[in-house]
Coordinates of C-alpha atoms in Angstrom, one line a residue:
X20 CA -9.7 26.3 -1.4
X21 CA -6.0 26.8 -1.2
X22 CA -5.0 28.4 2.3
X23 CA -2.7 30.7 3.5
X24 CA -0.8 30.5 6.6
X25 CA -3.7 31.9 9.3
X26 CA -7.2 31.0 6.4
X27 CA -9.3 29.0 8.9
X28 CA -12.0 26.8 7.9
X29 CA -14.4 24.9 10.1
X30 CA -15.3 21.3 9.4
X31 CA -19.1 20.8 11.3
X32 CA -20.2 17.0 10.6
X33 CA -22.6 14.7 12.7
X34 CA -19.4 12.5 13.5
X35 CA -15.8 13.4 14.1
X36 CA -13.0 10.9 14.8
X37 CA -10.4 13.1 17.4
X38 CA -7.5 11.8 18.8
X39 CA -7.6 12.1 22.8
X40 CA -6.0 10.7 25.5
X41 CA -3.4 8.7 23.1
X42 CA -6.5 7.0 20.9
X43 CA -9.4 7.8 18.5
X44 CA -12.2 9.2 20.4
X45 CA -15.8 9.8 18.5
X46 CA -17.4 13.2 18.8
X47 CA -21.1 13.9 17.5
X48 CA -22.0 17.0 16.1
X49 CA -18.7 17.9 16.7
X50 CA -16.1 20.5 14.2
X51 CA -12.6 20.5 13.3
X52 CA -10.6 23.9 12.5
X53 CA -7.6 23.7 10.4
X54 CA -5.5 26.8 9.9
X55 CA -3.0 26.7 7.1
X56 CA -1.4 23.5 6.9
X57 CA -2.7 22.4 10.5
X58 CA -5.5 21.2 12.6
X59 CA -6.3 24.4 14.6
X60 CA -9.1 22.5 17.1
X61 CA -11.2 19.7 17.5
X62 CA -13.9 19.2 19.7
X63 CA -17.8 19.8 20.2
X64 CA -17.9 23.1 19.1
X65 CA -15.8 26.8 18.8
X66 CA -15.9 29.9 20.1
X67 CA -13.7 31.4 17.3
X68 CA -14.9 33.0 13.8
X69 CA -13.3 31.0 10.6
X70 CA -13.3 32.4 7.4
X71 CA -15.2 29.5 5.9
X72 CA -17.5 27.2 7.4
X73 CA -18.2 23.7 5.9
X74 CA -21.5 21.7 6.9
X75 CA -20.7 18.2 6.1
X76 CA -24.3 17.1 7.6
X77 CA -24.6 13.1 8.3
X78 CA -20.6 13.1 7.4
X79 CA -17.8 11.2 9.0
X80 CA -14.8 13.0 9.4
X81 CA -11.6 11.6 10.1
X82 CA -7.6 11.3 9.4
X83 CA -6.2 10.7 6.0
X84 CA -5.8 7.0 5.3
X85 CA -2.0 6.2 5.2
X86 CA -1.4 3.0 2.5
X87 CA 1.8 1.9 4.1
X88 CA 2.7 -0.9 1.2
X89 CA 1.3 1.1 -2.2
X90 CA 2.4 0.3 -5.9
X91 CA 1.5 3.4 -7.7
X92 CA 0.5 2.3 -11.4
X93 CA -2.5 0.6 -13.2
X94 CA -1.3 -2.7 -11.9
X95 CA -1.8 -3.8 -15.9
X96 CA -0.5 -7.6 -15.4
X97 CA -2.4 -8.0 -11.8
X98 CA -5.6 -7.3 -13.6
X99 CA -5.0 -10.7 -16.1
X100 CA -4.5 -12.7 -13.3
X101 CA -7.3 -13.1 -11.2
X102 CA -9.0 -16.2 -10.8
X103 CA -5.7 -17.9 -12.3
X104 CA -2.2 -18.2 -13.0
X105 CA 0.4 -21.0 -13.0
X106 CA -0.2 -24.3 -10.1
X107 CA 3.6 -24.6 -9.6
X108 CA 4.3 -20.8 -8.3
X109 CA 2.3 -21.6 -5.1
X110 CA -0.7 -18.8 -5.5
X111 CA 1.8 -15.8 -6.6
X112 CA 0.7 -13.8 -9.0
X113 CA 3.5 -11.4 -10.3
X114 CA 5.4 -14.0 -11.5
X115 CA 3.2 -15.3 -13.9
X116 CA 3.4 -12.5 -16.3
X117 CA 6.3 -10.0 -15.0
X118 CA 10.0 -11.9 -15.5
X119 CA 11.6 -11.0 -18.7
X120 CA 13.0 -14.1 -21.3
X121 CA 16.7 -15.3 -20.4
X122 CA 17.3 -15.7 -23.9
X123 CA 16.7 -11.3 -24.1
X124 CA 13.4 -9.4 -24.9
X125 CA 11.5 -6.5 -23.2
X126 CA 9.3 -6.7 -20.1
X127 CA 5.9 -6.5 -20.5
X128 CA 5.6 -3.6 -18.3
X129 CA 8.3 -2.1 -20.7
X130 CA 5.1 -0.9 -23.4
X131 CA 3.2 0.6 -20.5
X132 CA 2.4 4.7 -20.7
X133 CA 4.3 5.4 -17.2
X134 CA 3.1 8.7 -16.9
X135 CA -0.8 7.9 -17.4
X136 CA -0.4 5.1 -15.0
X137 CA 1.0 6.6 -12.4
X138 CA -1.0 9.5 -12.9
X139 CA -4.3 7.3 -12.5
X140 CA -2.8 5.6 -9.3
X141 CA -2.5 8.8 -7.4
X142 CA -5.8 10.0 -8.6
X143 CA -7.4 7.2 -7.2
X144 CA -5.9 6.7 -4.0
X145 CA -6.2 10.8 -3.1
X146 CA -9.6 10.1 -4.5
X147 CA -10.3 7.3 -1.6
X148 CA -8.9 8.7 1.1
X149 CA -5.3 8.3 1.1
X150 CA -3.3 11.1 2.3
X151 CA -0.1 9.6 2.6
X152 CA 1.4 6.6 0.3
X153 CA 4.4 4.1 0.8
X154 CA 5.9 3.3 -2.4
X155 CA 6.8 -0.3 -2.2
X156 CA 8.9 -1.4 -5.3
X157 CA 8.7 0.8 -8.6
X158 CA 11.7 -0.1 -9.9
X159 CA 11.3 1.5 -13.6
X160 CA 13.0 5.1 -14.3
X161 CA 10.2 7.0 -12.8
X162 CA 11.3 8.8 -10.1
X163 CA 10.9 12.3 -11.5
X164 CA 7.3 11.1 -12.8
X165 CA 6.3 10.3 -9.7
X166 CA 7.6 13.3 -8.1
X167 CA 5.6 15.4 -10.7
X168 CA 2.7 13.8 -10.0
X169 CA 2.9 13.7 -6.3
X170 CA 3.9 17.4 -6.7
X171 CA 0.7 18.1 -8.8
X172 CA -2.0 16.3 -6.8
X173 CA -0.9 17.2 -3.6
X174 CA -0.3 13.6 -2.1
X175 CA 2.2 13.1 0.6
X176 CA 4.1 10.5 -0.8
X177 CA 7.2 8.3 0.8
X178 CA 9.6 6.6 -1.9
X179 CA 12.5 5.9 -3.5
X180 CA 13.7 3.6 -6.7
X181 CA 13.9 0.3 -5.2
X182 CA 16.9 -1.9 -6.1
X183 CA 17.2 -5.9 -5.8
X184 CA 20.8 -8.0 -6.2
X185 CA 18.6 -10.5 -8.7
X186 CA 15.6 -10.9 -11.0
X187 CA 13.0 -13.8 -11.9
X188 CA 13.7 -14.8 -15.2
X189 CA 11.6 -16.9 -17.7
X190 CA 13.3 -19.7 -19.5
X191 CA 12.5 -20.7 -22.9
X192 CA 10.8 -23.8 -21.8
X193 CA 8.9 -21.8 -19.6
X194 CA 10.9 -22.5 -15.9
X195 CA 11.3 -19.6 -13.6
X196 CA 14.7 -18.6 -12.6
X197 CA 16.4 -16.3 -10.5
X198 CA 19.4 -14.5 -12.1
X199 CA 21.0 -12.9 -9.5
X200 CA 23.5 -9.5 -10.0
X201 CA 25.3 -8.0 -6.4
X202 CA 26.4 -5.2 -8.6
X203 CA 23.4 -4.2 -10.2
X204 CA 22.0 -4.2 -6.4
X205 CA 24.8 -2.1 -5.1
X206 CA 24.3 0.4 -8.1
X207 CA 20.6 0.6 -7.5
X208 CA 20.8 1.4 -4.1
X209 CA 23.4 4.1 -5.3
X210 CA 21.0 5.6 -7.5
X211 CA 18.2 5.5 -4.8
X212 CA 20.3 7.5 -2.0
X213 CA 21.1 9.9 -5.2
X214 CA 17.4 10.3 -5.1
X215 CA 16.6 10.8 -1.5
X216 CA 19.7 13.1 -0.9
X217 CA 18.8 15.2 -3.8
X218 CA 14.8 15.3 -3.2
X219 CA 14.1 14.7 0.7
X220 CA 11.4 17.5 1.8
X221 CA 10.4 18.8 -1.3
X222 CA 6.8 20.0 -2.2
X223 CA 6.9 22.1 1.3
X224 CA 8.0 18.7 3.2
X225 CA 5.4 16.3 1.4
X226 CA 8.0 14.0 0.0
X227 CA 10.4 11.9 2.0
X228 CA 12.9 9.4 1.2
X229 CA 13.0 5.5 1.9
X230 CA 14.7 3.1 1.1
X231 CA 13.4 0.0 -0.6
X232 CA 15.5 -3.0 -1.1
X233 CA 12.2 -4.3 -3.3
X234 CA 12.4 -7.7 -2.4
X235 CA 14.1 -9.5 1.1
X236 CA 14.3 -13.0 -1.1
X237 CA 16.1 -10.7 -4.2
X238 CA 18.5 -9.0 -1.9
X239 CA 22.0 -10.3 -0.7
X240 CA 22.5 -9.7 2.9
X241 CA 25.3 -7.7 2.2
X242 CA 23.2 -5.5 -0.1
X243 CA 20.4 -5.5 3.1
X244 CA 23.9 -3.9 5.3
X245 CA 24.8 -1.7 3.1
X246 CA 21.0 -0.5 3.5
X247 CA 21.0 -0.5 6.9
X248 CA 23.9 1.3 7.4
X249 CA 22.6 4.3 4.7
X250 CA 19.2 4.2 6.1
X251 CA 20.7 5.5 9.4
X252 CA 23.2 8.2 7.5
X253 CA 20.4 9.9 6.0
X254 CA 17.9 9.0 9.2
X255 CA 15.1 7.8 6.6
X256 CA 13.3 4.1 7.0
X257 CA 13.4 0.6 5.2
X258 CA 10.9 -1.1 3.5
X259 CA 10.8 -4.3 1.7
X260 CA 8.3 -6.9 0.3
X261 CA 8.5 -9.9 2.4
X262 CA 7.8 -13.3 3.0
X263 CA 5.0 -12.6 0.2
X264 CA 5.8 -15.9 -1.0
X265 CA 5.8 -19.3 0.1
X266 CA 9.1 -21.1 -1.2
X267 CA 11.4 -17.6 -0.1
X268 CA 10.7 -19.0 3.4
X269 CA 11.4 -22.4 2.5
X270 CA 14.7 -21.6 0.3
X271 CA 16.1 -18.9 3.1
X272 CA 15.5 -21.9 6.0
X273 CA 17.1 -24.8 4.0
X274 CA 20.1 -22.3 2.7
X275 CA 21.4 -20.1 6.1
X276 CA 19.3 -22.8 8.5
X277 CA 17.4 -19.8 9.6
X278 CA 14.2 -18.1 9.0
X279 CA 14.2 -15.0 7.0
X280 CA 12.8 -13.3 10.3
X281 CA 15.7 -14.8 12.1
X282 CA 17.8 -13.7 9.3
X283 CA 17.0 -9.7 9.9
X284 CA 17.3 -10.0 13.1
X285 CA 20.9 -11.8 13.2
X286 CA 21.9 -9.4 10.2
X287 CA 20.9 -6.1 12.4
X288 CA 18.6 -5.1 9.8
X289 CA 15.3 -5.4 11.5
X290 CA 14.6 -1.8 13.8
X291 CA 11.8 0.3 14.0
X292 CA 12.1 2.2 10.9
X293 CA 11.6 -1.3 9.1
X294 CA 8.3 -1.9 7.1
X295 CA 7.8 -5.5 5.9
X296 CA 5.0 -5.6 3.3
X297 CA 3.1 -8.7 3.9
X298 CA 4.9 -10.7 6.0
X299 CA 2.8 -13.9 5.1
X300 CA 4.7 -16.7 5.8
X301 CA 6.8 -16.6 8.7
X302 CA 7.6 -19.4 11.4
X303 CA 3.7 -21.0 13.0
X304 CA 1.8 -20.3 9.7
X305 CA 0.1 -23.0 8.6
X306 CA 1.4 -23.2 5.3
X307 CA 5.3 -22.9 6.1
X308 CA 5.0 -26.8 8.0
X309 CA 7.3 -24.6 11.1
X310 CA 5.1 -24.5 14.0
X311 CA 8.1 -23.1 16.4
X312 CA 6.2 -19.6 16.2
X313 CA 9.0 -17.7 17.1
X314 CA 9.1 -15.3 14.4
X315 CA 6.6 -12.9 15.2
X316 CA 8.2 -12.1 18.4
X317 CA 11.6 -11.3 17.3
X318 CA 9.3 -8.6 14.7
X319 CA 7.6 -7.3 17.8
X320 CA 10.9 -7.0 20.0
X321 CA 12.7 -5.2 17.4
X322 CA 9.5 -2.4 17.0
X323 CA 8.9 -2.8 13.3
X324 CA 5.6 -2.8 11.7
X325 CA 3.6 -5.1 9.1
X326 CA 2.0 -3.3 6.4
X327 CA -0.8 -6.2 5.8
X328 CA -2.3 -5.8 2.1
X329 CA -5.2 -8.1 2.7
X330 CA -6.7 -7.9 -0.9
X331 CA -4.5 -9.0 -3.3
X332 CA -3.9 -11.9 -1.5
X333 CA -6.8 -13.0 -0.6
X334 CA -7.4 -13.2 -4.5
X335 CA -4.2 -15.3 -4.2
X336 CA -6.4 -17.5 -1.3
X337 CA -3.6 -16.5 0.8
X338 CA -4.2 -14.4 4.3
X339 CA -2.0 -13.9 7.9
X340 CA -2.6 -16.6 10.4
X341 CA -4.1 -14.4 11.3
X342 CA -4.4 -10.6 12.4
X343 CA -4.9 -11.1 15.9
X344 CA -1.5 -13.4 16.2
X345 CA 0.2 -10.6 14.9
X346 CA -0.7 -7.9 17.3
X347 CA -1.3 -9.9 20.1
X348 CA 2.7 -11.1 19.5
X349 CA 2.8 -7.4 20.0
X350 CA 3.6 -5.9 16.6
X351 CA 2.3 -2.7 15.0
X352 CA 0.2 -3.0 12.1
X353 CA -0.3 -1.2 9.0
X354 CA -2.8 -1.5 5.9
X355 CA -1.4 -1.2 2.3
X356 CA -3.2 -0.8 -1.0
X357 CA -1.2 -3.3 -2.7
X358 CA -3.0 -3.6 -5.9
X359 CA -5.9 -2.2 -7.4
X360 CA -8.8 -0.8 -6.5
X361 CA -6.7 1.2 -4.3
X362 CA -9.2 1.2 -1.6
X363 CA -8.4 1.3 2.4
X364 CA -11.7 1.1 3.4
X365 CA -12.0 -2.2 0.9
X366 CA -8.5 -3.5 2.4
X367 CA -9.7 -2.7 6.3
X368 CA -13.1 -4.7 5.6
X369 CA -11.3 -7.3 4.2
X370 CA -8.6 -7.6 6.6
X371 CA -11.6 -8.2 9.2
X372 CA -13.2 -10.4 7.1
X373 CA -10.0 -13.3 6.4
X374 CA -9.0 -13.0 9.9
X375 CA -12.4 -13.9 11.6
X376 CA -13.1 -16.4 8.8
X377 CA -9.4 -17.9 9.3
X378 CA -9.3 -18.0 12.7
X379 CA -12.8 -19.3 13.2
X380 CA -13.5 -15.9 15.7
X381 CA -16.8 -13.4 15.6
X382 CA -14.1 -11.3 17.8
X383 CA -10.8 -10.9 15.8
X384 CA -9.9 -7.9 13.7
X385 CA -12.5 -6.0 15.3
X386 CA -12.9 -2.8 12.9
X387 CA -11.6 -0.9 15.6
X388 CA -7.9 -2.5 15.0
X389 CA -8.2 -1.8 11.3
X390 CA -8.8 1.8 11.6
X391 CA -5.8 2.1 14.3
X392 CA -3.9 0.2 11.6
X393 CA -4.9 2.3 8.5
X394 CA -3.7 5.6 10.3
X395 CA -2.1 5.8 14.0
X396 CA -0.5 2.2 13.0
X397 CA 1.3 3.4 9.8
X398 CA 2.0 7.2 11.4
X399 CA 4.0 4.8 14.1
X400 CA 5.7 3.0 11.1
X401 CA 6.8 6.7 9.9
X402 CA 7.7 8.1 13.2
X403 CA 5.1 10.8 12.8
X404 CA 3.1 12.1 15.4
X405 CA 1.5 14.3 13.3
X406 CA -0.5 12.0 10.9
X407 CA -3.2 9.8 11.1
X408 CA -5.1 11.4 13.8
X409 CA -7.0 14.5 14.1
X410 CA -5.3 16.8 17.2
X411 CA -4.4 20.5 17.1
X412 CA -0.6 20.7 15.9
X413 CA -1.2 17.6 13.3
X414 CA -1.0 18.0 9.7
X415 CA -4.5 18.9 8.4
X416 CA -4.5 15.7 6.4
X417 CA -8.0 14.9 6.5
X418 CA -11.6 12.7 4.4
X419 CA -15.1 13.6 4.5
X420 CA -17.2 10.1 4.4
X421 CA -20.5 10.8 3.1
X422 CA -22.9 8.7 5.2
X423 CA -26.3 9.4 3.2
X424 CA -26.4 6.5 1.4
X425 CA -28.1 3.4 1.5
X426 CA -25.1 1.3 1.1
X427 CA -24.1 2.4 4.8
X428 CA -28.2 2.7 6.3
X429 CA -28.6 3.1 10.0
X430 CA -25.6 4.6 12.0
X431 CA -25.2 3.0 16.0
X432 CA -21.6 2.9 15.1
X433 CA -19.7 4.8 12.6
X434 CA -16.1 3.2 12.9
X435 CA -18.2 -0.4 12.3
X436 CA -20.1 1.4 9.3
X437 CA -16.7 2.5 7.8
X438 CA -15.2 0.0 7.9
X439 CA -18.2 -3.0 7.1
X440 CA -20.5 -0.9 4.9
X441 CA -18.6 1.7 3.5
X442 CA -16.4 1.7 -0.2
X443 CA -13.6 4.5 -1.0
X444 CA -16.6 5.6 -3.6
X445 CA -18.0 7.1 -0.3
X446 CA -15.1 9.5 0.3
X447 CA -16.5 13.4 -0.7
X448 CA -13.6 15.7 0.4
X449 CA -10.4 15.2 0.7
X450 CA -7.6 17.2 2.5
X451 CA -3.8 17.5 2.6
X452 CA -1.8 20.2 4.3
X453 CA -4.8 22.1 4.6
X454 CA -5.7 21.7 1.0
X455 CA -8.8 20.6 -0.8
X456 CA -7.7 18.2 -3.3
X457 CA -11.0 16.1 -3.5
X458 CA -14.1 17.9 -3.5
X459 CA -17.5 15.9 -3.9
X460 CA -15.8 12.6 -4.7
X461 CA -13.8 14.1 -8.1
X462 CA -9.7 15.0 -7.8
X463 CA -9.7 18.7 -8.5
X464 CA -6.0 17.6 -10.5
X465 CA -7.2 15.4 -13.2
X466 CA -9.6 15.1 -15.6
X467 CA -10.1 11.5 -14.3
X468 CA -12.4 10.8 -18.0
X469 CA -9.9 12.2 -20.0
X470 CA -7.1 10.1 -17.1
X471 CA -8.6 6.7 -17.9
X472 CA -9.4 6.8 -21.2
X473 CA -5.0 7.1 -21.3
X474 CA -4.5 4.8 -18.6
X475 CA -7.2 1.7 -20.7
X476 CA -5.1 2.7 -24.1
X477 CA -2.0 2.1 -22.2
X478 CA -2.8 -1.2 -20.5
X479 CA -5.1 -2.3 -23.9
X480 CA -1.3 -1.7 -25.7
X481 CA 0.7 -3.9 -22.9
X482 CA -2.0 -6.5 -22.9
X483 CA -1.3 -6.9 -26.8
X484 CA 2.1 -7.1 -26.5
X485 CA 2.0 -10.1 -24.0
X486 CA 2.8 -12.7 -27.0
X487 CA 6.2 -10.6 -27.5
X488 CA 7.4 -11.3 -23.4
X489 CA 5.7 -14.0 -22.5
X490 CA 7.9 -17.4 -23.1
X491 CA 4.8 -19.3 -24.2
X492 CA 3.9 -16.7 -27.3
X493 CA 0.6 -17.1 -26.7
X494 CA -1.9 -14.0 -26.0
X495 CA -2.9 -13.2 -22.8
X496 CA -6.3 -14.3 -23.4
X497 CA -5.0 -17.6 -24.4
X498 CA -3.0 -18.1 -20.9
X499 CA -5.5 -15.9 -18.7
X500 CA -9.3 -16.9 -20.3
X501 CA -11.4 -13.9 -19.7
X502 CA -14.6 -15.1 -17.3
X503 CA -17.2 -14.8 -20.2
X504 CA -16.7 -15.9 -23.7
X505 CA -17.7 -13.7 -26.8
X506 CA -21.2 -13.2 -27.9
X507 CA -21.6 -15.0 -31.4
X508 CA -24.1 -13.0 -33.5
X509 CA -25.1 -15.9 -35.6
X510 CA -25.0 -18.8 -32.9

């Protein structure tokens, strides 16, 4: 279906998530009407005549999923290093296979097919719900594929080419470094106001601009000024990966005698436009030996938002300390889809999951707070009152959950189903701006066969160029041992 400006079509499903009152209300056997690029009405029923009527049956319909902290490729080195990686980088994974050689040499992510993998990421996060996507850090030269491919799958996408003042570095003898470059940083965050100023609102107001100094611990606090003050010429947000890893707190404590929280704040960086992704180890986490728990709320004062990525870092063994600190301290939270599988309803569950087991609490992250997070949370994070919710006036950004399925069972609550039963493999339709562009769990804008059978060539390509990047020369099989070894016929 592709609307015009007064097509209506009615959504009837046994469950629809509303906004009311300021919150998510549940309606049974309820409909939503969107008209053009809007939500028309939501409620029981309607009185009106629309010129198409879908019955989602034993459906749950609510807002599209906004991934506030998204990396939008095949995520080719995170898929080696699961269940691994090097002791002495404190559980982070990138940098076991992403830093170039000192001595010269390509990146490994330098032999990737760009265009397959980004064209596979936005396939598969439209494809599981995800409406709207933060891009947190590509730094390649791949703005104008991106913005094809946002353009062509209908995704409502937030980005910019981030930009750093240094980079990790291998050493021939294997010792990560950190090179660092104020003029590279200053020319990258150039390039990305180039970007925004020239692109801001295109695809009929899909695409907007922020800026993404891609790392706090990579970024000079000059750079992080300069930021600030071009983030508030052209009235568009910050976001920036943060306190992800262990030592940046450390190093930023022992070097300025302040946290990197404290840092932001002091610097006048941290506002409410500002999305840190992660946010792991700040002042009265375990880890950081810092119990003065201070940190969380200078975050909350200033009125910016978390985007929490539970996933990859709980493959990392590495969670918040924990949810319910965070919100309780008074910050709004977001959900990212930091790595792969790219699914929300994956990263709410296990959100829920670390922060009960960590805190030792049946009632924390209740799945309530992960749904708020996953869309009125990151629509708060964007200043737009017009996403994550279902209301007349929002964008008609909006996912059909099939709930026939044994995998989900019994309904008493559907928000609790979502978000403990449910997988993004559940998701059948899929709207933006008023616009199917899932229909029965396939992207109408990709041939997603033909889509991975590019996106396995390319990554099969990178994986086998590992020896040429990688400091050690060995092959990535060598340095990340796959979990089975090969069958021997004559064993």
């Amino acid at each position: 279906m592709t609307p015009n400006d007064n097509r209506q079509t009615l959504i009837r499903a046994k469950w629809i998530v509303g906004y009311q009152n300021g919150e998510h209300r549940l309606i049974e056997d309820g409909v939503v009407v969107v008209e053009g690029d809007r939500i028309l009405h939501v409620g029981q029923d309607w009185t009106g005549t629309a010129d198409e009527v879908i019955s989602a049956g034993n459906s749950l319909v609510i807002p599209g999923f906004i991934s506030a902290h998204a990396h939008v490729a095949a995520q080719v080195t995170d898929r080696l290093v699961l269940d691994g990686g090097r002791r002495d980088f404190l559980r982070s994974g990138f940098l076991n296979c992403a830093p170039r050689m000192v001595s010269g040499g390509p990146s490994l992510g330098s032999f990737e097919d760009a265009d397959a993998s980004i064209a596979f990421a936005f396939a598969a996060l439209l494809s599981q719900g995800v409406t709207t996507i933060v891009e947190a850090g590509n730094t390649g030269d791949v703005g104008s594929t991106m913005l094809c491919h946002a353009e062509a799958c209908g995704a409502r996408l937030y980005y910019s080419p981030a930009f750093a003042t240094g980079e990790y570095l291998f050493e021939d003898d294997g010792r990560m470094i950190v090179h660092r470059d104020e003029k590279m940083g200053f020319a990258g965050l150039e390039r990305a106001v180039a970007f925004i100023e020239a692109h801001d609102g295109a695809f009929d107001g899909r695409f907007h601009g922020i800026l993404n100094p891609d790392e706090f611990y990579l970024s000079t606090p000059d750079l992080l000024r300069r930021t600030r003050s071009e983030a508030d010429r052209l009235g568009v947000g910050i976001t920036m990966h943060f306190c992800e890893q262990l030592f940046e707190f450390h190093e930023t404590l022992r070097v300025t005698g302040r946290t990197p929280v404290q840092q932001l704040v002091d610097d006048g960086i941290l506002r409410d436009d500002v999305l840190l992704g992660h946010c792991i180890y700040v002042a009265g986490h375990p880890m950081v030996a810092y119990p003065w728990d201070t940190d969380l709320k200078l975050i909350a004062a200033a009125g910016a938002t978390v985007a929490h990525a539970p996933v990859a870092l709980a493959r990392r063994g590495v969670s918040l300390a924990n949810f319910d600190r965070y919100t309780n301290a008074g910050i709004n939270m977001a959900i990212g889809t930091d790595s792969y599988p790219y699914d929300l309803i994956a990263e709410m569950r296990t959100a829920s999951l670390t922060a009960k087991v960590v805190g030792m609490d049946n009632e924390a992250a209740k799945a309530r707070q992960m749904f708020d997070a996953a869309t009125l949370g990151a629509a708060r994070a964007l200043k737009r009152d017009d996403l994550g919710r279902l209301a007349t006036g929002a964008k008609a950004d909006l996912v059909v959950v099939d709930f026939d399925d044994l995998a989900i069972g019994p309904v008493w609550d559907p928000i609790r189903s979502l978000v403990m039963c449910a997988t993004g493999r559940h998701v059948q339709t899929v709207f933006v701006d008023g616009k199917i562009v899932v229909a029965e769990g396939r992207a109408l804008f990709a041939d997603e066969q033909k889509l991975l059978r590019r996106t396995q060539a390319s990554c099969e390509t990178v994986w086998s160029k590992f020896p040429e990047t990688h400091w050690s020369g060995k092959t990535a099989t060598e340095i990340f041992a796959p979990s089975l070894r090969k069958w021997e016929p004559h064993a």
